[in-house]
Every structure is written in structure tokens, then in C-alpha cells.
Amino acid sequence: MYRHQDLIVKIFLIAACTAVIVYFFPKSDRFKYDYAQGEPWEYETLYAPFSFAILKDKEVLEEEKQQAIEQTPRHFYSKPVNTNELLDRFDESVKSAISDSLYKATSRRYQRVTRSFLQDLYKVGYLEDLQDLKDIHPIVLKRDNELTQLTYGDLILPGELQKNLSAVYASFSNDLQGILTRRLLVLVQPNVFYDKELTDLNIQSEVEKILPTRGLIAQNARIIAQGEIVEGDKLQILNTLNNTYESQTWSDSQYNWKLLGYLVLIGMALTMLMLFIHKYRYEVYNSNKKLLFIYFNLCLFVVLTASVVKIDADFVYIVPVCMLPLIIKAFFDARLGLFSHVIIIFILSFVVPSSGEYLFLQMMAGIVTILSGKEIYKRANLFITVGQIVTVYFISYFAFYAVYQGGVIGWEWSRIIYFVLCGLAMLFVWPLIYVFEKIFNLVSDVSLLELSDTNSKLLKELSNKAPGTFHHSLNVANIAETAANEIGANSMLVRVGALYHDVGKMANPTYFTENQGNGINPHDDLDPEESAQIIIDHIINGVEIAKKSNLPDRIIDFIRTHHGDSLVYYFYKKAKEENPDVDESLFRYPGPRPYSLETAILMIADSVEAASKSLKAPSSVAIDKLVESIINSQMAAGQFLNADITFKQIESIKTVIKKKLASMYHLRIEYPE
């Protein structure tokens, strides 16, 4: 029942991640061809998949709109003016400005001339509110509910009015001419006015009549052949087809099929990742927390990239997708990191433009990330990795541009800036790893580096309370780290586990041989059962101390398993001599047995280092015999059955430990006297 429940959890995880990813996918379809103006069409001959109208170029459409605006007639309306009243006011004004004799001599004549002028002026139309129009621009004048087609130049404007008045009064003396002109200009009123509201409505109507398309491409008509240059009409037709795909509205049936296809493809990709983990990383497969961490990161980077594409597809290379394999490698290993990167790149190829170029660039960058130094906790290694990634981006883009354009002139420098920004974003992997450690309670190499500091609070306390145990832990750490390097295990993890594996001895330090410097052994006053219990309790005490010190579970595992479920053999043998029917379970460690390559290495290194202290005259033969005896007895007791360790690796560990112990005891060949 439990197995089925665990399988259901994993299926639910894949289904949930698939749903999240597909939800953030673009709802519109994407044109599957990538092209650029001036480049040859590198695909097969393209035929129209359906009939569609050709969209006009934006510049052409804007030009037609501007032309319609300029050619649309402006509307004006006319109001009647009482010329008799205007003449009376004009006459009174002139009369007050000239002498009575001059008025009597000229009034009849200038009144007749002025009346005739005003009649002609208002018959044509006088506009005082100037408009930015040419004289030939058509206008429509509404007068007494009648519409008259004119040009703007037909109207009398203020400048023309003054000029006409000078001609009308030219027969009068200069002084009188000036008085008449000035007085009339002050009194004359416009009778034509600009109708902006009606004009704007007409302009809008004319603009709306402009068609955004020109011509029609029939279904199965050839659009462009392979090798033809993408320019002119062909470019506009391709742009139209591209826009049609992006704005295409799907029927419910079509959309459901499209959605089903996405769900199947993404689900298959995520299932392949789960099968890979099951086959090659079974310890990860058995941990739902670790699986959640991996799939969460996949969803995170897919959602981030899809969101950026929706905002502006040009920014897609700013998203630090190569951070994913770096994170996975920091917590697990390079092989899982690379496979995860391959899966996410395949998924993202559905949403990014220029998917072929994107696949190649990101694949190369991901491989460089995996091949870079594993120790990303070293600042230099991370900066070198980022530099390599940016360089790969640059070189790959250079090559693609050279292939497509047949040269490198005119390439997009903004793309290089995006690559640099992506590299800078990669530097945030440190704080991101720290956040993931706290959220998912995982351990990365960065945390292991911090824990390996012998000046940490817990290790300093160990060195003060149990100096012999601290020295023993350092020796075990050196041996285990060397063995891990030899067989390809996580050497940093083994080293840290070795440093903390005996912290439980701080509870009763003098009951352990390495801390008995004064030659007094408190076990001499205890029964074998009591002594064995004190020895066994250092496991339980160690776990409690580690939890209080907030050590990660991955390190606490080394404390639990470094003795497995083996016997406290010395006191068991002593008790058996006193009582042959003694209960063996009282002398057995609680376990569990080592269940990883690293915990198995620590068990071997701890047992061998402790036993080597009993060698009175250490020699190469004695060390070889000791190492073989201890490791073989552990194998015979089945201590490594749960650990993913092979006979070949065990033999390699034996060889490394023998050499390490020989160097620790400074063994040299004996020279003849």
C-alpha cells in the first residue's frame, strides 16, 4: 500500500508541474519558421496553409492615413452680418475723427464705397480664425442650410482684408485713407467660422475607410521558395502570416486539441526525467522532498522564461537558464544537472523565438556549466564558469549570424549586452542556493564549506571537551576525503560528515580511549553492559547535539550510520566470558546501516583509523592486515548491503587507506647499518 501511495505522489508531482508549465505557455500559436529581412529563406518552399489577406506595411498604412487627413475637406459655417448697422457705426466713428467740412465733402462717397465693399466681403466670406491649410485645400461652407464646395483660398482672410481696403480707399487722400481703413478694420466682423467637430468626424470617417490589407493570398499558393531573399512583398506576406498565427483565435475544439498536445509533450518530458532519476539516482527518487526541489526549479525557470517571452521575446537570453544545472549540480551531481537542463531546453523550445538557435546556444552553455569546476563555493570557480558561459553565447551567436547573413557586419550588439546581463544574473546562484537550503532543508557544497571550518562553534567545543576525539575526527576526515576522491564520491560531504560524526562523545569524553590521557579508564569500575551502553549512547547524544546545533539532516545521517548495527565487540566479548547467555542486542548499535556511498566510506575510515591506534609496531604488513581484516568483517556482517558501493570501489578504498595510514605513521624502508 505504501509503495502505491509513494507512486501516486510522484504521478501527482508530474501532473501538477505539467499543468503549471502549460498554463504559462502562450495561448496563441507560433509561426514555426524563423526569418529576417535581407536573409535567404533556408527552409523548404513555403505554401499558404490557408487563405489570408496581405497586411499593408505600417509605413504605407500611416502614409495613407496622413493622405486621407490632408485631403478631407474642412467644414465651415456662415453667420449673417447686419451691414446697415455696421455702416452706421462706421460712419459715426469716422465723423468723430475728421472735420465737419471734410465729412460733408466725402461722407456720401466713402459710405457708398464701403457699403459695396462690405456686401462683396460677406458674400464671399470673411474668416478671422486662420487654419493651417493651403489655398487649394477643399472646404465645405454651410450658408443658410446650403453647402457650397470651395477652396480655402476663396475665403477672405485678415491679411487680404487690409490689402483690399487699401485698394478700395486709394482715391482718397492719404490721411483720410488711413482713418477709413483703421476705423473699418476695428468694426468689421467675420461671418465664416471653422466647424472643428464636424471636420473631425469626417476625417475619422475617411480614415476608417482605409483598408489595412491589400490583395489576397489563396490557399496552397506559393509564398517563398528555398534560397529566395526575404524582402519586399515576400517579407510583408511572411509578416502577415506570422501575425495571423499569433492572433489566431481557436475554436473550442481546436484549443482543446492544442492543450492536449501540450499536456502530452510536457508530461512525457517530465516523465523521462523521473525515469532517469529512478534508474540512475535511486536515492533521490526515494526522497519526495528532493524530487519536489528538482521539479520546482524546472517549473521556476520555465515560468520565468515564458513570462519574459510574453513581455518581449528579445529579452529571452537575459533569463539565466544555465543556473538550473548549476543548482542541481550543487545539491546532487553533474549528470542529473545536465539531464535536467536538456529537459528544460526542450520544453522552452515551444515558446521561444528562433528555437533552433536557442536550443544550440543553451545546450552548449549548459554543457560548459556542467564541465566547469564542481567546487562552485569557490568564488573564482563561479566567475570562471560565468565567463565561459558568456563566451560560449558570444561565439555561438557569432557563428549563427555568419551562417545566416554571410558576414558579421550589422549584427545586433544588444544581443551581446543580453548575454552579459545573463552572466551577471548567474552570480545570484549563491543567495538562491542559500534560500533553497532553508526552504527544502538540503545541503549544498557552499554549506559544506562553512561546516568544514574547524573554528565553528560546535567543533571548537568538541576540541575543548574531547581533544582526542577531535584529533581522531580530523584523521578520519583526511582518510575519508582521500578515499572519496579516489572512487568519485562527494569528498566534501564525506569530510564534513567525518568531522561531526563523533560529537556525541562530548557527553562523556573520558569514557572513550582517545580522551584518557591520564591513564585512568572509568570502564574498569563498570559492568560490560553499562560500558557498552555508554559507548552506544554517543550515537544518540550525537544526533541530539547535532539537531540542537542545526546541523543538516544529511550530516546527521553520518552520525547515525557510522557504526551501522555492529557490535560493541570488546565489551560484548568481555560480558560473554562472564555470562555465555548474555543478550547480544544490549551490545549492538541501533543503526541504521550506511545507505549511501559516502556514509559507507566514513564507516570504513572511522573503524580503520580507530583500530590503527592499537598497532604497537605499525608496519606496512601490519597495516595491510588490519585494513583487510576490518573491511572484510564489515562486509561479512552485511554493513554495506544498503549502500550503493561495489567490490571494485571497496578494493580501491582499501588501497587508498593503506597508503594514507602508511604516510600518517611515517613508515620508511629499513636501511642496512
XYZ file of C-alpha atoms in Angstrom:
673
model
C 0.000 0.000 0.000
C 2.835 2.392 0.895
C 4.589 1.757 -2.427
C 1.434 2.649 -4.322
C 0.962 5.745 -2.193
C 4.521 6.852 -2.952
C 3.935 6.268 -6.674
C 0.737 8.330 -6.550
C 2.688 11.221 -5.007
C 5.202 11.135 -7.869
C 2.455 10.983 -10.514
C 0.721 13.918 -8.864
C 4.020 15.864 -8.854
C 4.477 15.331 -12.599
C 0.835 16.223 -13.305
C 0.980 19.392 -11.203
C 4.217 20.579 -12.840
C 2.805 19.838 -16.294
C -0.317 21.870 -15.532
C 1.706 24.842 -14.228
C 4.032 24.866 -17.250
C 1.233 24.563 -19.823
C -0.741 27.294 -18.027
C 2.093 29.765 -18.630
C 2.567 28.734 -22.256
C 1.445 31.302 -24.876
C -2.212 30.871 -25.716
C -1.675 31.810 -29.385
C 0.117 29.662 -31.915
C 3.654 30.460 -33.006
C 4.970 30.665 -36.563
C 7.410 27.775 -36.753
C 9.798 29.482 -39.173
C 12.448 31.991 -38.152
C 13.439 34.598 -40.721
C 14.913 38.085 -41.003
C 14.829 40.807 -43.634
C 17.572 40.515 -46.239
C 18.375 36.885 -45.359
C 17.799 33.903 -47.672
C 14.865 31.599 -46.891
C 16.619 28.491 -45.581
C 13.583 26.235 -45.259
C 11.663 24.271 -47.863
C 9.351 26.104 -50.255
C 6.517 27.605 -48.232
C 2.910 27.381 -49.426
C -0.018 29.217 -47.863
C -1.672 26.893 -45.295
C -4.920 28.863 -45.645
C -6.266 31.906 -47.474
C -5.394 35.256 -45.909
C -5.284 38.939 -46.823
C -1.898 40.659 -47.023
C -1.441 43.285 -44.360
C -0.131 46.633 -45.506
C 3.197 47.780 -44.207
C 2.899 50.062 -41.185
C 4.640 52.892 -43.012
C 2.357 52.553 -46.039
C -0.715 52.421 -43.815
C 0.418 55.503 -41.936
C 1.101 57.330 -45.198
C -2.403 56.538 -46.476
C -3.928 57.791 -43.245
C -1.947 61.010 -43.452
C -3.007 61.479 -47.065
C -6.663 60.942 -46.143
C -6.363 63.520 -43.376
C -4.815 66.071 -45.727
C -7.385 65.529 -48.500
C -10.534 65.543 -46.379
C -12.435 68.860 -46.863
C -12.639 71.158 -43.840
C -16.083 72.343 -42.814
C -17.047 75.948 -42.162
C -20.355 77.675 -41.498
C -21.531 81.234 -42.157
C -23.499 83.646 -39.950
C -25.373 86.699 -41.312
C -23.974 90.179 -40.511
C -26.135 93.376 -40.407
C -24.208 95.623 -42.795
C -26.521 98.618 -42.239
C -25.821 98.633 -38.539
C -22.114 98.159 -39.221
C -22.165 101.132 -41.682
C -23.913 103.388 -39.153
C -21.284 102.633 -36.504
C -18.528 103.113 -39.063
C -19.965 106.499 -40.149
C -20.195 107.738 -36.563
C -16.631 106.657 -35.908
C -15.275 108.460 -38.987
C -17.350 111.583 -38.325
C -15.804 111.951 -34.872
C -12.325 111.675 -36.311
C -12.474 114.291 -39.146
C -13.633 117.863 -39.519
C -17.222 118.741 -40.402
C -16.216 120.248 -43.716
C -14.281 117.179 -44.753
C -17.110 114.926 -43.574
C -19.660 116.792 -45.663
C -17.420 116.638 -48.689
C -16.533 112.947 -48.516
C -19.170 111.109 -46.446
C -21.514 110.226 -49.281
C -18.652 108.820 -51.391
C -16.861 106.763 -48.732
C -20.206 105.394 -47.470
C -21.078 104.169 -50.969
C -17.666 102.565 -51.447
C -17.713 100.954 -48.021
C -21.240 99.526 -48.470
C -20.221 97.945 -51.758
C -17.065 96.513 -50.162
C -18.923 95.014 -47.201
C -21.524 93.435 -49.442
C -18.817 91.791 -51.544
C -16.865 90.775 -48.423
C -19.751 88.971 -46.751
C -20.920 87.461 -49.986
C -17.576 85.691 -50.386
C -16.998 85.172 -46.655
C -14.579 86.638 -44.144
C -12.644 84.185 -41.858
C -10.757 85.655 -38.924
C -9.702 82.307 -37.298
C -6.822 81.226 -39.526
C -6.301 77.493 -40.264
C -3.104 75.743 -41.285
C -4.315 74.933 -44.796
C -3.112 75.539 -48.307
C -5.121 77.833 -50.601
C -6.097 74.894 -52.796
C -7.362 72.741 -49.871
C -11.054 71.903 -50.418
C -13.574 73.218 -47.919
C -17.323 72.944 -47.470
C -19.142 76.162 -46.488
C -22.598 75.903 -44.974
C -24.662 79.057 -45.614
C -28.409 79.181 -44.968
C -28.563 75.356 -44.847
C -26.873 75.167 -48.206
C -23.464 73.527 -48.705
C -21.000 75.124 -51.097
C -17.781 73.478 -52.303
C -14.904 75.992 -52.180
C -11.188 76.122 -51.576
C -9.542 77.674 -48.580
C -8.094 80.386 -50.832
C -11.615 81.554 -51.812
C -12.216 82.961 -48.332
C -11.148 86.479 -47.325
C -8.516 86.340 -44.569
C -7.319 89.208 -42.287
C -4.196 89.944 -44.349
C -6.162 90.034 -47.587
C -8.834 92.237 -45.951
C -6.386 95.005 -45.145
C -4.899 94.831 -48.630
C -8.364 95.110 -50.239
C -9.279 98.081 -48.073
C -6.180 99.942 -49.197
C -7.309 99.425 -52.785
C -10.898 100.486 -52.027
C -9.864 103.791 -50.412
C -6.988 104.517 -52.814
C -8.843 107.507 -54.351
C -8.979 109.332 -51.026
C -6.234 111.447 -49.511
C -3.586 109.655 -47.543
C -4.772 110.981 -44.198
C -8.380 110.130 -44.828
C -7.422 106.747 -46.340
C -5.632 105.796 -43.123
C -8.567 106.900 -40.952
C -11.112 104.984 -43.033
C -9.021 101.806 -43.111
C -8.294 101.766 -39.398
C -11.858 102.556 -38.362
C -13.344 99.856 -40.580
C -10.826 97.202 -39.538
C -11.858 97.748 -35.929
C -15.557 97.365 -36.680
C -15.631 94.677 -39.360
C -16.808 91.248 -38.117
C -16.098 87.733 -39.508
C -19.068 85.847 -40.924
C -17.313 82.484 -41.583
C -16.301 80.120 -38.724
C -14.402 76.786 -38.595
C -16.574 73.752 -37.679
C -13.965 71.548 -35.900
C -16.399 68.940 -34.588
C -17.893 68.180 -37.994
C -14.468 68.234 -39.656
C -13.056 65.722 -37.136
C -15.988 63.390 -37.705
C -15.400 63.483 -41.451
C -11.676 62.880 -41.055
C -12.355 59.893 -38.776
C -14.830 58.520 -41.285
C -12.321 58.795 -44.132
C -9.541 57.172 -42.088
C -11.821 54.269 -41.152
C -12.454 53.620 -44.812
C -8.758 52.814 -45.354
C -8.282 49.037 -45.632
C -5.411 47.534 -43.583
C -4.907 44.867 -46.226
C -4.022 44.727 -49.891
C -4.662 41.687 -52.024
C -5.370 38.090 -51.045
C -3.148 35.007 -50.868
C -5.062 31.897 -51.832
C -4.639 28.613 -50.007
C -1.730 26.492 -51.322
C -0.313 29.497 -53.211
C 3.488 29.626 -53.150
C 4.778 32.283 -50.764
C 8.541 31.876 -50.978
C 10.947 29.279 -52.325
C 14.048 27.971 -50.638
C 17.010 30.291 -51.180
C 14.942 33.370 -52.088
C 15.779 36.594 -50.253
C 13.264 37.709 -47.636
C 12.427 41.274 -48.702
C 9.739 43.425 -50.314
C 6.370 41.749 -50.863
C 7.658 38.374 -49.663
C 8.690 39.917 -46.350
C 5.296 41.553 -45.939
C 3.454 38.312 -46.768
C 5.573 36.393 -44.211
C 4.940 39.085 -41.593
C 1.223 38.839 -42.305
C 1.266 35.058 -41.938
C 3.274 35.358 -38.713
C 0.817 37.882 -37.270
C -2.077 35.687 -38.343
C -0.663 32.781 -36.336
C -0.108 34.965 -33.273
C -3.597 36.471 -33.361
C -5.326 33.311 -34.470
C -8.456 32.564 -32.497
C -9.074 28.887 -31.926
C -12.402 27.203 -31.734
C -13.109 25.302 -28.536
C -12.379 22.016 -30.274
C -9.088 23.268 -31.764
C -7.964 24.812 -28.492
C -8.715 21.623 -26.569
C -6.649 19.552 -29.007
C -3.814 22.064 -28.786
C -3.968 21.950 -24.988
C -3.996 18.156 -25.013
C -0.924 18.105 -27.240
C 0.981 20.408 -24.904
C -0.006 18.345 -21.861
C 1.164 15.117 -23.515
C 4.505 16.557 -24.676
C 5.366 18.280 -21.394
C 4.158 15.297 -19.380
C 6.382 12.979 -21.454
C 9.422 15.220 -20.891
C 8.881 15.358 -17.127
C 8.238 11.605 -17.002
C 11.531 10.954 -18.805
C 13.290 12.958 -16.105
C 11.561 10.900 -13.403
C 12.577 7.637 -15.118
C 16.173 8.853 -15.366
C 16.218 9.656 -11.646
C 14.662 6.257 -10.867
C 17.315 4.385 -12.839
C 20.474 6.346 -12.069
C 19.724 8.305 -8.862
C 17.527 5.966 -6.870
C 18.321 7.656 -3.545
C 16.924 10.880 -4.994
C 13.895 9.017 -6.371
C 13.123 7.707 -2.877
C 13.050 11.241 -1.444
C 9.897 13.150 -2.370
C 11.446 16.293 -0.904
C 14.369 16.110 -3.344
C 12.062 15.365 -6.267
C 9.919 18.361 -5.319
C 13.038 20.520 -5.260
C 14.114 19.408 -8.760
C 10.683 19.821 -10.345
C 10.119 23.134 -8.569
C 13.280 24.507 -10.170
C 12.196 23.237 -13.592
C 8.849 24.994 -13.259
C 10.505 28.141 -11.914
C 12.778 28.642 -14.912
C 10.124 27.647 -17.473
C 7.601 30.089 -15.976
C 10.243 32.831 -15.774
C 11.272 32.365 -19.416
C 7.686 32.113 -20.697
C 6.778 35.298 -18.820
C 9.734 37.167 -20.319
C 8.776 35.978 -23.815
C 5.262 37.351 -23.303
C 6.691 40.740 -22.309
C 9.354 40.953 -25.030
C 10.870 37.951 -26.794
C 14.115 39.896 -27.383
C 14.900 39.588 -23.661
C 14.806 35.781 -23.636
C 18.605 35.467 -23.386
C 18.665 37.537 -20.193
C 16.987 34.678 -18.315
C 19.819 32.668 -16.667
C 18.567 29.204 -17.651
C 22.069 27.779 -17.091
C 21.570 28.479 -13.408
C 19.423 25.319 -13.265
C 22.216 22.764 -13.925
C 24.471 24.763 -11.599
C 21.920 24.489 -8.783
C 21.198 20.801 -9.415
C 24.925 20.072 -9.530
C 25.471 21.926 -6.252
C 22.924 19.748 -4.433
C 23.256 16.467 -6.333
C 25.638 15.773 -9.219
C 26.612 16.919 -12.704
C 24.874 14.097 -14.584
C 21.467 14.905 -13.107
C 22.133 18.601 -13.677
C 22.832 18.077 -17.385
C 19.781 15.856 -17.923
C 17.545 18.406 -16.173
C 18.990 21.125 -18.395
C 18.273 19.107 -21.542
C 14.653 18.591 -20.462
C 14.041 22.275 -19.718
C 15.610 23.398 -23.021
C 13.363 21.028 -24.969
C 10.332 22.387 -23.106
C 11.334 26.021 -23.710
C 11.749 25.390 -27.440
C 7.931 25.530 -27.654
C 7.774 29.154 -26.519
C 10.982 30.944 -27.559
C 11.590 32.516 -30.981
C 14.423 31.139 -33.150
C 14.128 27.816 -31.335
C 16.956 26.185 -33.315
C 19.432 28.887 -32.372
C 18.150 28.947 -28.784
C 18.490 25.167 -28.418
C 22.089 25.178 -29.631
C 23.219 28.168 -27.563
C 21.619 26.968 -24.334
C 22.778 23.381 -24.855
C 26.398 24.467 -25.324
C 26.201 26.807 -22.352
C 24.681 24.049 -20.205
C 27.466 21.623 -21.118
C 30.068 24.254 -20.217
C 28.306 24.741 -16.874
C 28.478 21.024 -16.151
C 32.107 20.694 -17.256
C 33.193 23.627 -15.096
C 34.689 23.077 -11.682
C 32.417 21.288 -9.246
C 33.508 23.456 -6.332
C 31.272 26.456 -7.019
C 31.645 27.508 -3.388
C 34.985 28.916 -4.530
C 34.400 32.416 -5.876
C 36.979 32.056 -8.631
C 35.305 28.914 -9.986
C 31.906 30.599 -10.241
C 33.293 33.670 -12.002
C 35.237 31.448 -14.399
C 32.079 29.434 -15.123
C 30.083 32.615 -15.810
C 32.848 33.890 -18.097
C 32.858 30.614 -20.019
C 29.078 30.690 -20.442
C 29.103 34.266 -21.785
C 31.960 33.352 -24.142
C 30.050 30.343 -25.486
C 26.979 32.530 -26.043
C 29.082 35.089 -27.904
C 30.894 32.580 -30.127
C 27.696 30.644 -30.929
C 25.801 33.808 -31.825
C 28.729 34.964 -33.967
C 28.668 31.640 -35.842
C 24.878 31.680 -36.346
C 24.973 35.258 -37.621
C 27.780 34.403 -40.030
C 25.780 31.422 -41.351
C 22.541 33.370 -41.811
C 23.974 36.682 -43.048
C 27.096 35.521 -44.868
C 29.118 38.014 -42.821
C 29.289 39.773 -39.469
C 28.540 43.357 -40.469
C 25.456 44.887 -38.886
C 24.851 42.320 -36.172
C 22.810 43.163 -33.076
C 25.076 44.464 -30.320
C 22.105 44.470 -27.969
C 22.207 40.657 -28.039
C 25.754 40.764 -26.621
C 24.510 43.006 -23.811
C 21.790 40.448 -23.069
C 24.443 37.707 -22.804
C 26.448 39.811 -20.335
C 23.322 40.528 -18.258
C 22.584 36.796 -18.227
C 26.100 36.153 -16.891
C 25.635 38.746 -14.158
C 22.311 37.150 -13.217
C 24.121 33.815 -12.869
C 26.047 35.272 -9.903
C 22.800 35.218 -7.899
C 23.154 31.443 -7.699
C 24.829 31.805 -4.275
C 21.931 33.525 -2.473
C 19.471 31.322 -4.370
C 21.223 28.174 -3.159
C 21.089 29.519 0.395
C 17.323 30.136 0.083
C 16.749 26.625 -1.294
C 18.754 25.126 1.561
C 16.495 26.789 4.102
C 13.248 26.005 2.272
C 13.954 22.373 1.330
C 16.401 21.538 4.134
C 19.064 20.409 1.680
C 22.830 20.704 1.823
C 24.997 22.174 -0.911
C 28.752 22.425 -1.282
C 28.536 26.036 -0.124
C 27.103 24.967 3.239
C 29.545 22.091 3.459
C 32.416 24.543 3.097
C 31.065 26.581 6.009
C 30.566 23.457 8.130
C 34.109 22.240 7.413
C 35.574 25.221 9.245
C 37.232 23.787 12.363
C 36.741 27.140 14.084
C 32.970 26.666 14.051
C 31.282 26.763 17.461
C 30.475 23.040 17.656
C 33.908 21.818 16.514
C 35.681 24.203 18.897
C 33.542 22.834 21.706
C 34.497 19.297 20.630
C 38.199 20.169 20.618
C 37.931 21.645 24.138
C 35.834 18.895 25.758
C 37.203 15.889 23.837
C 40.544 16.800 22.217
C 41.395 13.186 21.463
C 38.085 12.686 19.674
C 38.631 15.918 17.745
C 42.055 14.714 16.590
C 40.563 11.338 15.680
C 37.838 13.114 13.639
C 40.440 15.128 11.727
C 42.360 11.953 10.838
C 39.171 10.179 9.784
C 38.192 13.223 7.674
C 41.541 13.174 5.846
C 41.345 9.434 5.191
C 37.690 9.504 4.109
C 38.202 12.522 1.838
C 41.098 10.812 0.052
C 39.068 7.618 -0.399
C 36.066 9.569 -1.720
C 38.225 11.342 -4.278
C 39.568 8.013 -5.442
C 36.170 6.477 -6.249
C 34.361 9.654 -7.342
C 32.175 10.186 -4.266
C 31.338 13.579 -2.748
C 34.582 14.264 -0.918
C 33.425 17.494 0.719
C 30.329 15.786 2.120
C 32.386 12.880 3.482
C 34.884 15.246 5.092
C 32.215 17.267 6.868
C 30.401 14.116 7.972
C 33.662 12.789 9.406
C 34.358 15.998 11.335
C 30.998 15.773 13.133
C 30.435 12.028 13.346
C 31.644 11.700 16.970
C 30.268 14.920 18.516
C 28.154 12.723 20.808
C 31.307 11.767 22.743
C 31.289 15.260 24.303
C 28.619 13.994 26.739
C 31.069 11.501 28.351
C 34.500 12.217 26.824
C 36.630 10.331 29.393
C 34.812 7.055 28.638
C 36.500 6.912 25.237
C 40.084 5.749 24.908
C 41.393 8.666 22.823
C 40.471 11.120 25.617
C 42.030 9.117 28.510
C 45.300 10.972 28.769
C 45.883 10.328 32.467
C 45.823 6.532 32.110
C 42.631 6.140 34.157
C 39.899 4.084 32.493
C 36.451 4.632 34.103
C 35.168 1.454 32.453
C 37.198 -0.542 34.991
C 34.518 0.255 37.581
C 31.539 -0.595 35.336
C 29.823 -3.749 34.153
C 30.285 -4.582 30.433
C 26.599 -3.835 29.824
C 26.920 -0.349 31.365
C 30.104 0.369 29.453
C 28.553 -0.795 26.202
C 25.507 1.438 26.778
C 27.710 4.495 27.319
C 29.595 3.732 24.116
C 26.352 3.181 22.187
C 24.804 6.366 23.628
C 27.339 8.545 21.821
C 25.239 7.942 18.674
C 22.021 9.135 20.321
C 23.785 12.008 22.070
C 25.439 12.992 18.798
C 22.110 13.183 16.977
C 20.637 15.341 19.768
C 23.638 17.688 19.833
C 23.626 17.961 16.019
C 19.928 18.853 15.949
C 20.385 21.488 18.667
C 23.240 22.938 16.609
C 21.009 22.977 13.480
C 23.219 20.623 11.501
C 21.582 19.456 8.244
C 19.946 16.013 8.168
C 22.461 14.965 5.535
C 25.275 15.413 8.099
C 23.270 13.847 10.918
C 22.990 10.735 8.725
C 26.737 10.216 9.170
C 26.322 10.296 12.955
C 23.510 7.713 12.822
C 25.196 5.282 10.447
C 28.942 5.382 11.113
C 28.697 2.251 13.275
C 25.699 0.718 11.487
C 24.170 -2.029 13.630
C 27.514 -3.577 14.517
C 28.512 -4.941 17.962
C 30.494 -3.132 20.644
C 32.708 -6.154 20.339
C 35.205 -5.528 23.175
C 32.576 -5.308 25.905
C 30.404 -7.997 24.318
C 33.311 -10.419 24.433
C 34.072 -9.395 27.991
C 30.442 -9.938 29.047
C 30.287 -13.259 27.236
C 33.263 -14.503 29.231
C 31.341 -13.747 32.403
C 27.958 -14.956 31.118
C 27.752 -17.096 27.953
C 23.997 -16.425 27.700
C 24.359 -12.624 27.593
C 21.811 -10.769 25.403
C 23.634 -9.699 22.245
C 21.153 -6.875 21.495
C 22.432 -4.963 24.533
C 25.780 -4.585 22.820
C 24.601 -3.684 19.325
C 24.439 -0.154 17.879
C 20.906 0.984 16.935
C 21.816 1.637 13.299
C 20.754 2.138 10.590
C 23.408 0.707 8.333
C 25.090 3.053 5.849
C 22.773 3.707 2.903
C 24.954 5.831 0.666
C 28.418 5.670 -0.822
C 29.630 8.496 1.432
C 28.335 7.020 4.720
C 29.908 3.658 3.819
C 33.271 5.362 3.268
C 33.022 7.034 6.689
C 32.266 3.712 8.429
C 35.367 2.173 6.873
C 37.630 5.159 7.578
C 36.406 5.505 11.180
C 36.878 1.836 12.027
C 40.294 1.562 10.410
C 41.666 4.785 11.944
C 40.479 3.830 15.431
C 41.863 0.290 15.143
C 45.210 1.526 13.816
C 45.870 3.148 17.210
C 46.149 -0.372 18.693
C 49.129 -1.228 16.483
C 52.150 -1.366 18.790
C 54.639 -1.584 15.917
C 52.943 -0.252 12.768
C 54.417 -1.589 9.570
C 53.197 -1.964 6.012
C 52.364 -5.613 6.598
C 50.553 -4.884 9.852
C 48.576 -2.038 8.301
C 47.616 -4.136 5.273
C 46.462 -6.960 7.504
C 44.476 -4.596 9.743
C 42.709 -2.873 6.852
C 41.807 -6.150 5.176
C 40.552 -7.656 8.424
C 38.308 -4.750 9.419
C 36.749 -4.121 5.997
C 36.203 -7.822 5.301
C 34.496 -8.272 8.671
C 32.205 -5.329 7.922
C 31.317 -6.860 4.563
C 30.689 -10.235 6.202
C 28.358 -8.555 8.712
C 26.362 -7.076 5.812
C 27.028 -3.474 6.812
C 27.241 -2.315 3.158
C 24.177 -4.085 1.803
C 22.106 -0.876 1.759
C 24.895 1.282 0.336
C 25.471 1.796 -3.372
C 29.066 0.567 -3.243
C 30.769 -2.064 -5.405
C 33.525 -4.580 -4.706
C 35.782 -2.659 -7.058
C 35.240 0.545 -5.105
C 35.907 -1.257 -1.829
C 39.219 -2.565 -3.172
C 40.144 0.956 -4.280
C 39.276 2.259 -0.817
C 41.469 -0.411 0.787
C 44.448 0.611 -1.343
C 43.977 4.328 -0.599
C 43.593 3.788 3.147
C 46.695 1.612 3.322
C 48.753 4.319 1.658
C 47.220 7.003 3.843
C 47.893 5.140 7.093
C 51.453 4.394 5.981
C 52.066 8.108 5.406
C 50.447 9.011 8.731
C 52.744 6.632 10.620
C 55.779 7.785 8.583
C 56.721 4.268 7.520
C 60.107 4.089 5.746
C 62.216 1.267 4.438
C 64.827 -0.001 6.841
C 68.336 0.940 5.765
C 71.211 -1.520 6.488
C 73.617 -0.465 9.239
